[in-house]
mmCIF file of C-alpha atoms in Angstrom:
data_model
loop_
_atom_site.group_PDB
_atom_site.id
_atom_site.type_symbol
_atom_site.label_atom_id
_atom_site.label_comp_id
_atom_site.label_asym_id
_atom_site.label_seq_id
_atom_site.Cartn_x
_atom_site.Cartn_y
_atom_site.Cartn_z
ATOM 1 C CA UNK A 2 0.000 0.000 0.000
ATOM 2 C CA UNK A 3 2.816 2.566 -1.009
ATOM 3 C CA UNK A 4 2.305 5.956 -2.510
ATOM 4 C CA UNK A 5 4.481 9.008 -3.862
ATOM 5 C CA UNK A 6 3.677 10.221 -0.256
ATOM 6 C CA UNK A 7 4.238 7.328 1.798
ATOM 7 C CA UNK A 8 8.019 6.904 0.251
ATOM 8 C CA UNK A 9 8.193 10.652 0.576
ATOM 9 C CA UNK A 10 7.850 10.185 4.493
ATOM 10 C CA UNK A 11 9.563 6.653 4.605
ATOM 11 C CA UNK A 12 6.902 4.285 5.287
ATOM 12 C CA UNK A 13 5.915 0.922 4.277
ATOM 13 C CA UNK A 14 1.956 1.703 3.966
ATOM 14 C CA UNK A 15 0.244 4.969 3.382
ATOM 15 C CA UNK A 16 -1.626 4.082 6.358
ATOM 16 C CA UNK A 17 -1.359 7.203 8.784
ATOM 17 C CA UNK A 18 -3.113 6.388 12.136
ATOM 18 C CA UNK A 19 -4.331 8.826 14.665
ATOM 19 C CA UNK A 20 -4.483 8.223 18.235
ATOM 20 C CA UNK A 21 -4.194 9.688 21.815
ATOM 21 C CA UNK A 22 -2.938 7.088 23.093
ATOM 22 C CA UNK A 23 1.538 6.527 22.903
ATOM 23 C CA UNK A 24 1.456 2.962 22.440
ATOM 24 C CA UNK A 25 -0.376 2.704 19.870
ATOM 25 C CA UNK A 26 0.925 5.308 17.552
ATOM 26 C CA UNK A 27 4.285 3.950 18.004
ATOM 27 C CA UNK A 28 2.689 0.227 17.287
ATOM 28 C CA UNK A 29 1.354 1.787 14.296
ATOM 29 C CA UNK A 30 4.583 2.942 13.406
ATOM 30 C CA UNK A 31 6.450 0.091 13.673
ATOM 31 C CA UNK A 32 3.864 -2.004 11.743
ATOM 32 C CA UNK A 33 5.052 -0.370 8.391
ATOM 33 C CA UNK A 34 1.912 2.677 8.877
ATOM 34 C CA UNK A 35 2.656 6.446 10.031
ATOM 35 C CA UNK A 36 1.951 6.890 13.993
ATOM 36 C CA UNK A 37 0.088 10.098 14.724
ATOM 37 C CA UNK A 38 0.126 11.278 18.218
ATOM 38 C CA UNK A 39 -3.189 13.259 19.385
ATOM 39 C CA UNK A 40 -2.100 16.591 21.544
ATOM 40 C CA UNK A 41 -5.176 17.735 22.549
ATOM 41 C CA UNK A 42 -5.071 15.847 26.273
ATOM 42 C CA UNK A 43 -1.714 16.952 27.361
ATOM 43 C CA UNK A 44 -2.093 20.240 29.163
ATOM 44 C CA UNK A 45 1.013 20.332 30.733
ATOM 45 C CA UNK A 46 4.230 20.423 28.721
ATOM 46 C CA UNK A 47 6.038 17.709 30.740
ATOM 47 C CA UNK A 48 3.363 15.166 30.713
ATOM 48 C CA UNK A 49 3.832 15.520 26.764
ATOM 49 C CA UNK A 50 7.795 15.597 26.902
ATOM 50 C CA UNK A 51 7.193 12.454 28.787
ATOM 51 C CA UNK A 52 5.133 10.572 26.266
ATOM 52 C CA UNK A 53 7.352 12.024 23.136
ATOM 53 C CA UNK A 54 10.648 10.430 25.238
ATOM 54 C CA UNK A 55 8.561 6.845 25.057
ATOM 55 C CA UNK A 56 7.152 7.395 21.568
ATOM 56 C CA UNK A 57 10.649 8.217 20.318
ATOM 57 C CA UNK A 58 12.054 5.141 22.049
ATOM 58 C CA UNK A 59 9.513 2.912 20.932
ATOM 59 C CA UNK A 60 9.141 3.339 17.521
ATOM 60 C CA UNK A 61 12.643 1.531 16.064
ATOM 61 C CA UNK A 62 13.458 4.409 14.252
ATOM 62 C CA UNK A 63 10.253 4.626 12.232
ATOM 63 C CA UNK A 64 8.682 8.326 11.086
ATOM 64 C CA UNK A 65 5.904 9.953 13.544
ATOM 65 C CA UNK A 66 3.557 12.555 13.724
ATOM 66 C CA UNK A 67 1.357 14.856 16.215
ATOM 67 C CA UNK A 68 -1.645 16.154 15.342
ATOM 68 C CA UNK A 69 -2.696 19.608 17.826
ATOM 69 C CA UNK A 70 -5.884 21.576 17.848
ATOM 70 C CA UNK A 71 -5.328 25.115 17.225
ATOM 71 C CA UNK A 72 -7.432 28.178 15.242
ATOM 72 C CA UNK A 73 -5.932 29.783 12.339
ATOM 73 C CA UNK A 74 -6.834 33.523 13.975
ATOM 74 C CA UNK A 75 -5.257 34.633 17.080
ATOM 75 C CA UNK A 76 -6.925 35.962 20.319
ATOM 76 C CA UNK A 77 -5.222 38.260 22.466
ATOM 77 C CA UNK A 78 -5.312 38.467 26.252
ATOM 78 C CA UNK A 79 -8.081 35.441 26.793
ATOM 79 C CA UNK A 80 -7.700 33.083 29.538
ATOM 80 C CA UNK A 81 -9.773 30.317 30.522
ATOM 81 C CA UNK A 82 -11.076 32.155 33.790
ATOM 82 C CA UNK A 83 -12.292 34.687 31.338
ATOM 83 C CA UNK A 84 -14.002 31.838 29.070
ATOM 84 C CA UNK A 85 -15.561 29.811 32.027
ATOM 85 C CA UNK A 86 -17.236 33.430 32.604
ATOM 86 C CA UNK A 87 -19.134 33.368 29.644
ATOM 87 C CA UNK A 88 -20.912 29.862 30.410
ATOM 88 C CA UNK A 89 -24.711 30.778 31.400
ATOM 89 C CA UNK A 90 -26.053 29.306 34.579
ATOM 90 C CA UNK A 91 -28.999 27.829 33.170
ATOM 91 C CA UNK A 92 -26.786 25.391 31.393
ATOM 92 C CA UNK A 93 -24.950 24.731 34.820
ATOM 93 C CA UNK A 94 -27.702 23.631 36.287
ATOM 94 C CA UNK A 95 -28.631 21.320 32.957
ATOM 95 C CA UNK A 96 -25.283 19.672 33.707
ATOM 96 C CA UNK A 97 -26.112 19.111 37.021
ATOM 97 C CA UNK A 98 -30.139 18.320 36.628
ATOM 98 C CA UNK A 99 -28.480 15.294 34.415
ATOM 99 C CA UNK A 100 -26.174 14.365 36.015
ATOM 100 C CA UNK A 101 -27.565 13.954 39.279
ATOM 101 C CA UNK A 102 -30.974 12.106 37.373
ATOM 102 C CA UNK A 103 -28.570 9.282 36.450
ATOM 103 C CA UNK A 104 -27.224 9.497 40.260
ATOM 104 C CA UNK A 105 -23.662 10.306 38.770
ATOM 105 C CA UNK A 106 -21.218 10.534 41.518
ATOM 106 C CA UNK A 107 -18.823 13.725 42.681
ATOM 107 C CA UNK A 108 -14.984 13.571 42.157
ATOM 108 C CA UNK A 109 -13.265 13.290 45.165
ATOM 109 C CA UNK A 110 -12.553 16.353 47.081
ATOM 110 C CA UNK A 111 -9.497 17.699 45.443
ATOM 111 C CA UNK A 112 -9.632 15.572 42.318
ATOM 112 C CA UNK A 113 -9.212 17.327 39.184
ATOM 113 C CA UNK A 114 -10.832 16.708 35.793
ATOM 114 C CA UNK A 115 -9.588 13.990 33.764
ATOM 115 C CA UNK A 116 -10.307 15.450 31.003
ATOM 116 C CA UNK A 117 -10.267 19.684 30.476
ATOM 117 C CA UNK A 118 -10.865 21.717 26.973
ATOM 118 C CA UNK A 119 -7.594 23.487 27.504
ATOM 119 C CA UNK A 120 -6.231 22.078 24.866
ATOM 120 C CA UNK A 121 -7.980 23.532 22.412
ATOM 121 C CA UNK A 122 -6.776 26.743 23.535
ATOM 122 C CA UNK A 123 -4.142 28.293 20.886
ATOM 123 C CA UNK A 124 -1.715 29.051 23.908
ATOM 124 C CA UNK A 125 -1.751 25.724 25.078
ATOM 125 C CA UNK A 126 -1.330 24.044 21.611
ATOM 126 C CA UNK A 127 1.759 26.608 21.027
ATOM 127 C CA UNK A 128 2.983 25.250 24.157
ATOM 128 C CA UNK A 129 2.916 21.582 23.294
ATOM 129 C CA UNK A 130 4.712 22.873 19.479
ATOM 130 C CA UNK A 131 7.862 24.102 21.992
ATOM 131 C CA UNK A 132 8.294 21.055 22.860
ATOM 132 C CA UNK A 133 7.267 18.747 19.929
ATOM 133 C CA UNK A 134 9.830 20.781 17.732
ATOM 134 C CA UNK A 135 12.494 19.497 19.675
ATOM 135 C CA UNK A 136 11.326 16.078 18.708
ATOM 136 C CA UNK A 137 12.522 14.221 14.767
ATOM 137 C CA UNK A 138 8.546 14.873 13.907
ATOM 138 C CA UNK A 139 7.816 14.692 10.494
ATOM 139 C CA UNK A 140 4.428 15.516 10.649
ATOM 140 C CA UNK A 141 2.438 18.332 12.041
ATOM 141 C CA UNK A 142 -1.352 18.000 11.715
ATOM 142 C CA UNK A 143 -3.953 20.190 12.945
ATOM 143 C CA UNK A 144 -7.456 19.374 13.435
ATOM 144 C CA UNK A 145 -9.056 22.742 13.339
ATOM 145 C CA UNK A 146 -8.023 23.426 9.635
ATOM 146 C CA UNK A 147 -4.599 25.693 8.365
ATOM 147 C CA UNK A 148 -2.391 26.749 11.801
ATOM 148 C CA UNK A 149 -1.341 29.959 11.659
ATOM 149 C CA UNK A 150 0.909 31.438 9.529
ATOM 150 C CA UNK A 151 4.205 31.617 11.888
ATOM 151 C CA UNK A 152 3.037 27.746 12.536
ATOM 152 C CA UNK A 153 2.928 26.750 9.352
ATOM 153 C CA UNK A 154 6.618 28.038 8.572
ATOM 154 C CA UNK A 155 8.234 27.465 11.926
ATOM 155 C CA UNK A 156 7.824 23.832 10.545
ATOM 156 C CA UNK A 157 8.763 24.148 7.419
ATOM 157 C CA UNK A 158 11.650 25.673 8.373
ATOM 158 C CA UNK A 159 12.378 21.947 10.480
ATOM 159 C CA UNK A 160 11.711 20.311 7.483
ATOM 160 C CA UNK A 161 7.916 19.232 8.932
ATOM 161 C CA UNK A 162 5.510 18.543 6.595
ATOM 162 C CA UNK A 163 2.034 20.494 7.669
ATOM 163 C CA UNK A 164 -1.384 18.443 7.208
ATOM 164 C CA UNK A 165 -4.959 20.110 7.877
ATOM 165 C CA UNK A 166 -8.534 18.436 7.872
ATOM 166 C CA UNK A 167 -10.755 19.937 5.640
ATOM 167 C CA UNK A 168 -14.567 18.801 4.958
ATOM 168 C CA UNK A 169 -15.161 20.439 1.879
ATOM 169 C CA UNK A 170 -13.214 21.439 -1.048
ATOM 170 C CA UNK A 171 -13.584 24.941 -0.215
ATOM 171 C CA UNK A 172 -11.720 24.154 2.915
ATOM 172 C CA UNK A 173 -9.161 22.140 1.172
ATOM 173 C CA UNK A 174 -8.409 24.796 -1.335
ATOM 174 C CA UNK A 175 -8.038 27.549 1.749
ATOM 175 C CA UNK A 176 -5.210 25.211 3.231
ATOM 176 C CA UNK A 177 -3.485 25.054 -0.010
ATOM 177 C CA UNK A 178 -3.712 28.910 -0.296
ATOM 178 C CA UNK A 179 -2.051 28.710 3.381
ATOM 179 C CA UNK A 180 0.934 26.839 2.496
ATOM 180 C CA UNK A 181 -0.385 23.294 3.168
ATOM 181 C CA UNK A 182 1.227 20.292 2.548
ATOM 182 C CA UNK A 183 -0.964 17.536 2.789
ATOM 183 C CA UNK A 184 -4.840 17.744 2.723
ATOM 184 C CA UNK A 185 -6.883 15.131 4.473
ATOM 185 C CA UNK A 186 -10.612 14.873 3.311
ATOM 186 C CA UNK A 187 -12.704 13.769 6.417
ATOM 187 C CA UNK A 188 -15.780 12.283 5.361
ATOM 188 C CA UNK A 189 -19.360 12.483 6.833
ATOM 189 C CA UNK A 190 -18.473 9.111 8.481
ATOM 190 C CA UNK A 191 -15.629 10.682 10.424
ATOM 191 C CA UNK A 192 -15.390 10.237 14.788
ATOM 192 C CA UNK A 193 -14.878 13.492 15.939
ATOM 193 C CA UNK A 194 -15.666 16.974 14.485
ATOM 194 C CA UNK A 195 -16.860 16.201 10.909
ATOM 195 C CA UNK A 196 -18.838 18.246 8.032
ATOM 196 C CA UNK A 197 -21.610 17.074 5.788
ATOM 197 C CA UNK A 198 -20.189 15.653 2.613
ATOM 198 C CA UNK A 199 -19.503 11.380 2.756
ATOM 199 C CA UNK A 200 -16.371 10.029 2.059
ATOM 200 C CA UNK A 201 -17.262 8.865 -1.818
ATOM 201 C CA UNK A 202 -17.874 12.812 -2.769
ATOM 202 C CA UNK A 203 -15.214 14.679 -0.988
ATOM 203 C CA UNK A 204 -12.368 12.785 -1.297
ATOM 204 C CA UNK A 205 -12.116 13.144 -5.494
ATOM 205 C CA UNK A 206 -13.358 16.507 -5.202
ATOM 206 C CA UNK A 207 -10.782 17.576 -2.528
ATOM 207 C CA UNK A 208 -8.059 16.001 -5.022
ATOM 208 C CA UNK A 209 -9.193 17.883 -8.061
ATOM 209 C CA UNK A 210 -9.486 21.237 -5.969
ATOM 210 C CA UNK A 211 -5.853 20.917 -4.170
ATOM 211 C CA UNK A 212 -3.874 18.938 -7.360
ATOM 212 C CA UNK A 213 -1.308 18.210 -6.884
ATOM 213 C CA UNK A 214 -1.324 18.501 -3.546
ATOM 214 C CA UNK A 215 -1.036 14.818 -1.020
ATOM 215 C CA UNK A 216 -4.310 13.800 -0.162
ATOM 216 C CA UNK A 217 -5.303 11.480 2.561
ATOM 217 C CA UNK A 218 -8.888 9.903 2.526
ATOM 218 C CA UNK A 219 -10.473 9.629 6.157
ATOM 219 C CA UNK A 220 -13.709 8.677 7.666
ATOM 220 C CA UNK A 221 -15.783 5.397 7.654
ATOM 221 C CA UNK A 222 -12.472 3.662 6.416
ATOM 222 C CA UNK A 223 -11.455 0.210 8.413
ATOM 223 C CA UNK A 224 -10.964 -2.328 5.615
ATOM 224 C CA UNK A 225 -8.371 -2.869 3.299
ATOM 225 C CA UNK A 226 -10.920 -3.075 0.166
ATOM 226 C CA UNK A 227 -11.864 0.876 1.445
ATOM 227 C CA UNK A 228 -7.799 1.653 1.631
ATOM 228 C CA UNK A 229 -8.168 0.281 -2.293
ATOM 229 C CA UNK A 230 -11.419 2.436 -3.063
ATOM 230 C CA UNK A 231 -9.629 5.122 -1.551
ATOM 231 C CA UNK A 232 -6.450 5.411 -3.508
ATOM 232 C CA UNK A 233 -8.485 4.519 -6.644
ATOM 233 C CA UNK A 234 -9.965 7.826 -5.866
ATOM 234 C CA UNK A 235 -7.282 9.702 -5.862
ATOM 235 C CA UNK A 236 -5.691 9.597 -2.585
ATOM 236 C CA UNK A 237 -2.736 9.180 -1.766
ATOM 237 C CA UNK A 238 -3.145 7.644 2.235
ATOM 238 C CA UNK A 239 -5.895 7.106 4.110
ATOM 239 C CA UNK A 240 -6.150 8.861 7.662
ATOM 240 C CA UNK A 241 -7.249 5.974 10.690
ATOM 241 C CA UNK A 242 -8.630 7.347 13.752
ATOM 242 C CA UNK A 243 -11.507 5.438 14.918
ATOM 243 C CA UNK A 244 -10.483 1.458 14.495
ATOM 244 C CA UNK A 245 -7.355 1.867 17.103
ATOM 245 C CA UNK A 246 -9.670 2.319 19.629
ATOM 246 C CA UNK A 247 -10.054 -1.171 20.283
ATOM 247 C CA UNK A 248 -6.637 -2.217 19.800
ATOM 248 C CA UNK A 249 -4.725 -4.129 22.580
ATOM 249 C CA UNK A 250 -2.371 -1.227 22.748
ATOM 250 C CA UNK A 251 -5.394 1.169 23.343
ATOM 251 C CA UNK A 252 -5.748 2.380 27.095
ATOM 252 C CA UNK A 253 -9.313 3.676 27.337
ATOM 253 C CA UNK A 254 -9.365 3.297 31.231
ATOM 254 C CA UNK A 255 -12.744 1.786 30.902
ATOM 255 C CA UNK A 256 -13.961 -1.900 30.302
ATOM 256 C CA UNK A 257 -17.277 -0.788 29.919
ATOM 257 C CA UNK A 258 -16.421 1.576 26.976
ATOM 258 C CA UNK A 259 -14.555 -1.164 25.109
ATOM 259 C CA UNK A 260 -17.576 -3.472 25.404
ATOM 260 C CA UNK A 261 -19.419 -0.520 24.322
ATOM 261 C CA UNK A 262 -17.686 -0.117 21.030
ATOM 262 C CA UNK A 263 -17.554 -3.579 20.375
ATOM 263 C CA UNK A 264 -21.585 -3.820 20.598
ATOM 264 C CA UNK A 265 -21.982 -1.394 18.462
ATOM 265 C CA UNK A 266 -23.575 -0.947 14.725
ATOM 266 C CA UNK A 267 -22.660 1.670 12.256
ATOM 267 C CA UNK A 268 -25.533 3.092 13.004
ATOM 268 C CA UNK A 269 -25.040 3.890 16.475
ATOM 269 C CA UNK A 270 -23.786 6.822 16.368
ATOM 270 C CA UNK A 271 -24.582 10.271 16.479
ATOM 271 C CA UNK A 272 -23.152 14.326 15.014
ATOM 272 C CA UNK A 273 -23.696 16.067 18.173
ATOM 273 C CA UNK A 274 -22.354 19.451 19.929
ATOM 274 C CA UNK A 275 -22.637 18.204 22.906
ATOM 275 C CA UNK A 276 -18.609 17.342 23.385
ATOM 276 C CA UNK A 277 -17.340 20.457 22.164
ATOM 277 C CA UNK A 278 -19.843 22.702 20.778
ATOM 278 C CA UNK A 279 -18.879 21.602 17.089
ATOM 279 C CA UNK A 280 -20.460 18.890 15.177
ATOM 280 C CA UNK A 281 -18.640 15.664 16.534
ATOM 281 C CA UNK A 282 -19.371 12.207 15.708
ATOM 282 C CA UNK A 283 -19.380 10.367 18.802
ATOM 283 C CA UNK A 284 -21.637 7.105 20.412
ATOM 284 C CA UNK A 285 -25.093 8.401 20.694
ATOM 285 C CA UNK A 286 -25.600 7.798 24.761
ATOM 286 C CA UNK A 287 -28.793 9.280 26.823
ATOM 287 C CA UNK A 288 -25.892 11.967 27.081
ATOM 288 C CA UNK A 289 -26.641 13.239 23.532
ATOM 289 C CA UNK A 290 -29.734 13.186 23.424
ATOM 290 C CA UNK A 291 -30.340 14.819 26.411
ATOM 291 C CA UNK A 292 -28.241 17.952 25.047
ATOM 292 C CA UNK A 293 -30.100 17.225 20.999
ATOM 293 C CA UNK A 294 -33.581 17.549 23.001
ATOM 294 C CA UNK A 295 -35.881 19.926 21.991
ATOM 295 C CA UNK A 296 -36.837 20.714 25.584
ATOM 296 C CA UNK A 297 -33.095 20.787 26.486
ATOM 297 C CA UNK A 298 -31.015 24.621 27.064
ATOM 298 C CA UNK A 299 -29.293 23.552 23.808
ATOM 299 C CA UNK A 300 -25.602 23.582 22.912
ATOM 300 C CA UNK A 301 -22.791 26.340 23.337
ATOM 301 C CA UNK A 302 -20.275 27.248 21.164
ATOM 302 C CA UNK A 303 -16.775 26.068 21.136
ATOM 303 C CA UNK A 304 -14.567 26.456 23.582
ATOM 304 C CA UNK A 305 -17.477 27.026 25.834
ATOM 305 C CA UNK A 306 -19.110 23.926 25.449
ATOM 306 C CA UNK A 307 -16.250 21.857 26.081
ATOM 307 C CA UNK A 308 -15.489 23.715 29.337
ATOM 308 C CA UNK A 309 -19.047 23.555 30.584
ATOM 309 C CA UNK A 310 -18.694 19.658 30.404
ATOM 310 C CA UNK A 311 -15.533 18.541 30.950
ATOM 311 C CA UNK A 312 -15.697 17.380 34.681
ATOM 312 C CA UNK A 313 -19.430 16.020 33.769
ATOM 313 C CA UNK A 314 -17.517 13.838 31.408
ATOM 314 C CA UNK A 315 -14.233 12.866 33.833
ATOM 315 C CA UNK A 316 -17.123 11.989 36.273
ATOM 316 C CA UNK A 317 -19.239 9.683 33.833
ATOM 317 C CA UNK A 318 -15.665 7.772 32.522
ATOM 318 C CA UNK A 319 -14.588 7.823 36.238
ATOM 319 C CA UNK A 320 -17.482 6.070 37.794
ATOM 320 C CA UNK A 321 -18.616 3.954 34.097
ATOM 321 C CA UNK A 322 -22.304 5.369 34.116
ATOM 322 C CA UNK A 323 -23.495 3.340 31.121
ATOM 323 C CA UNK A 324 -26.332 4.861 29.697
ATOM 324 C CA UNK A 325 -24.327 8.207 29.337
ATOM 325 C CA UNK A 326 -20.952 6.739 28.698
ATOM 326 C CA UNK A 327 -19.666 7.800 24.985
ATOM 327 C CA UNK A 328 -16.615 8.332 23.159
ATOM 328 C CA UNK A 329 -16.010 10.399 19.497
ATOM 329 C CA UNK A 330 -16.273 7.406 17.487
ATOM 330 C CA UNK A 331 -16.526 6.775 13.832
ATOM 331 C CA UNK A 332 -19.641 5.021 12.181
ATOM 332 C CA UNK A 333 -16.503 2.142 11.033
ATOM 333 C CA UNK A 334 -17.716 1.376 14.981
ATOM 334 C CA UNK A 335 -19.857 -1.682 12.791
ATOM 335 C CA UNK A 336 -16.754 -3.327 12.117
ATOM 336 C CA UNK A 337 -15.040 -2.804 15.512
ATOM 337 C CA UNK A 338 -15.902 -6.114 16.891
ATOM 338 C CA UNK A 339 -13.149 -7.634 18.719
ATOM 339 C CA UNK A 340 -10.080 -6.451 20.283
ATOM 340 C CA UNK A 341 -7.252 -6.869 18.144
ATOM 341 C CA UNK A 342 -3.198 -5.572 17.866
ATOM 342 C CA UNK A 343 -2.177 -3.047 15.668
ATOM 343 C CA UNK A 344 -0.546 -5.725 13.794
ATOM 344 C CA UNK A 345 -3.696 -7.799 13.581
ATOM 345 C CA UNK A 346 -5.404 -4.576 11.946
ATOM 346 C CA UNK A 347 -2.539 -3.912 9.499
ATOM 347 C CA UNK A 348 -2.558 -7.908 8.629
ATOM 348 C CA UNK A 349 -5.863 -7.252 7.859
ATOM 349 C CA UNK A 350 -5.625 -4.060 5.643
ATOM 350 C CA UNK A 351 -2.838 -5.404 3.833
ATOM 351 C CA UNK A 352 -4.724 -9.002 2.676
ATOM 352 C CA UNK A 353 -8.264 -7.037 2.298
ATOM 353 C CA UNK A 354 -5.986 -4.035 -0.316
ATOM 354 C CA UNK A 355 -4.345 -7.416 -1.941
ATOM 355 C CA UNK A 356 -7.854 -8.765 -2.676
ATOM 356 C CA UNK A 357 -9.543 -5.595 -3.616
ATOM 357 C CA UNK A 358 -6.713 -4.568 -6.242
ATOM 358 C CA UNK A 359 -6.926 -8.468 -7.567
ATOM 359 C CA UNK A 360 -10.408 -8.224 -7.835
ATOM 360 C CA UNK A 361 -10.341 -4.857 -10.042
ATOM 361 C CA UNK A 362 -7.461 -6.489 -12.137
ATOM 362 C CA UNK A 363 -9.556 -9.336 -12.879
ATOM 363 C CA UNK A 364 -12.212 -7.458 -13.909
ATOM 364 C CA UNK A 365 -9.717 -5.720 -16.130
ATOM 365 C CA UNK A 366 -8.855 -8.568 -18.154
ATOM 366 C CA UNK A 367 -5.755 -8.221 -16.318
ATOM 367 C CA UNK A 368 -4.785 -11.133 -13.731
ATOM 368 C CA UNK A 369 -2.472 -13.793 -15.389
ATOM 369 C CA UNK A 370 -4.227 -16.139 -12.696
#
């Protein structure tokens, strides 16, 4: 599964794989794929030192990549007192109205969040770029669309390539425009934030608007026949988020998730604001819908959404409160159904790519077999 892109970078398969968790970017890495850390958890600049120390020692001298969360336009002088201000009290009290109808426990006295929006703040994503930088990254991704300018060349000027997610060709033409490397189209199908358009449509029209810009297919892909369907589109790599959740290298803190994901169809998820205040494909839990109700306060916008709930959420993972217990998840969530390693998964994608590409040759007239 090699491209122009994946030699470009040094890697076996054009397989780039996103994931918050260490272990299994570097697995991913190591199985012949491109390992791309998630940022967005580390709040504190050690805690991601740490991780990049153990990435960087675990990944036999294979390429890696980080993928941050940060706006393209600057605001000045805004902390996150000065957003938590901003949250209404009405939807306080939703949060806690819910939470205490599912008899959702309190974190212990002096317990912090698990899990805190800060890192979508552009101050705390330039933090974790001081220290990435000092890493052999080869990759810088961000989630949010084109980093800013000074981003964009302070890696080029290390030699890193820049990606940006784009859900529309629009988009994907504005990160050209903004010195863009590599575009990656994220389909409807997507986990996490996600436009409107599926997979099928964007990708070819993302790679007709950017050409000849890289790009990397993404959303609702988990097989090796959609790796094949993707590159016969035009892409050049397909981006992996969702399917390394339920990896044995995955650490989701939370036995109850797993069997969560594994029970679940492709239909059983949801777009929702209710993570983030941005359209996110996630589980759809008693969680959502409370928030998609029609009697509900509704969402807020990002970052204040994300702020408003993020001990709500540390307490539901904490204390495994099933019917409210979700996760951004992809709708490939149909084909999650047992645990398996990373190198199960690329076994997998490597035997279903052989079978799609003999399939279209045969059709072809062109198998000698």
């Amino acid at each position: 599964m090699q491209t122009e892109l994946s030699k470009q970078l040094g890697v076996e398969h054009a397989v780039f794989g996103f994931t918050p968790f260490p272990a299994v970017a570097a697995a991913i890495s190591r199985a012949g794929g491109f390992g791309v850390l998630g940022a967005v958890r580390y709040t504190a600049p050690d805690d991601l030192k740490r991780d990049l120390d153990w990435l960087e020692a675990h990944v036999d001298g294979m390429p890696y990549g980080l993928d941050v969360v940060m706006p393209a336009k600057k605001v000045e002088g805004v902390t996150e007192a000065d957003v938590e201000a901003m949250i209404p009290e009405p939807h306080r009290q939703f949060v806690r109205d819910t939470l205490a109808k599912y008899g959702v426990p309190e974190l212990a006295e002096g317990e912090a969040s698990g899990w805190r929006i800060t890192g979508w703040m552009e101050q705390v994503a330039r933090g974790q770029l001081d220290v990435a930088f000092d890493y052999p990254i080869r990759l810088l991704a961000n989630a949010l669309g084109s980093p800013p300018a000074d981003v964009v060349a302070r890696a080029h000027e290390q030699g890193v390539l820049v990606a940006a997610l784009a859900g529309s060709a629009r988009h994907a033409r504005k990160h050209q425009e903004g010195g863009i490397d590599i575009v990656v189209a994220q389909g409807y199908e997507a986990g996490g934030h996600t436009g409107e358009i599926a997979s099928m449509v964007l990708t070819p029209e993302v790679v007709e608007a950017v050409d000849p810009l890289p790009v990397l297919a993404a959303g609702g892909i988990g097989s090796g026949q959609q790796v094949a369907a993707a590159l016969a589109l035009g892409a050049q790599g397909v981006w992996l988020g969702s399917v390394w959740l339920t990896t044995a290298e995955a650490d989701l803190h939370s036995t109850a998730l797993t069997r969560k994901l594994l029970g679940a169809g492709s239909g059983d998820t949801v777009r929702s604001r209710a993570l983030t205040g941005k359209p996110a494909r996630q589980l759809r839990t008693e969680w959502t819908d409370a928030w998609d109700a029609a009697d509900g306060p509704g969402t807020l916008p990002m970052p204040l959404q994300g702020l408003l709930v993020a001990e709500a959420v540390s307490r539901i993972q904490k204390y495994e409160i099933d019917p409210l217990l979700g996760t951004p998840v992809g709708q490939i969530v149909g084909r999650m159904n047992d645990v398996r390693s990373v190198q199960a998964v690329f076994d997998d994608l490597t035997r279903g790519f052989e079978r799609a590409v003999d399939r279209v040759n045969r059709i072809a007239g062109r198998s000698g077999t």
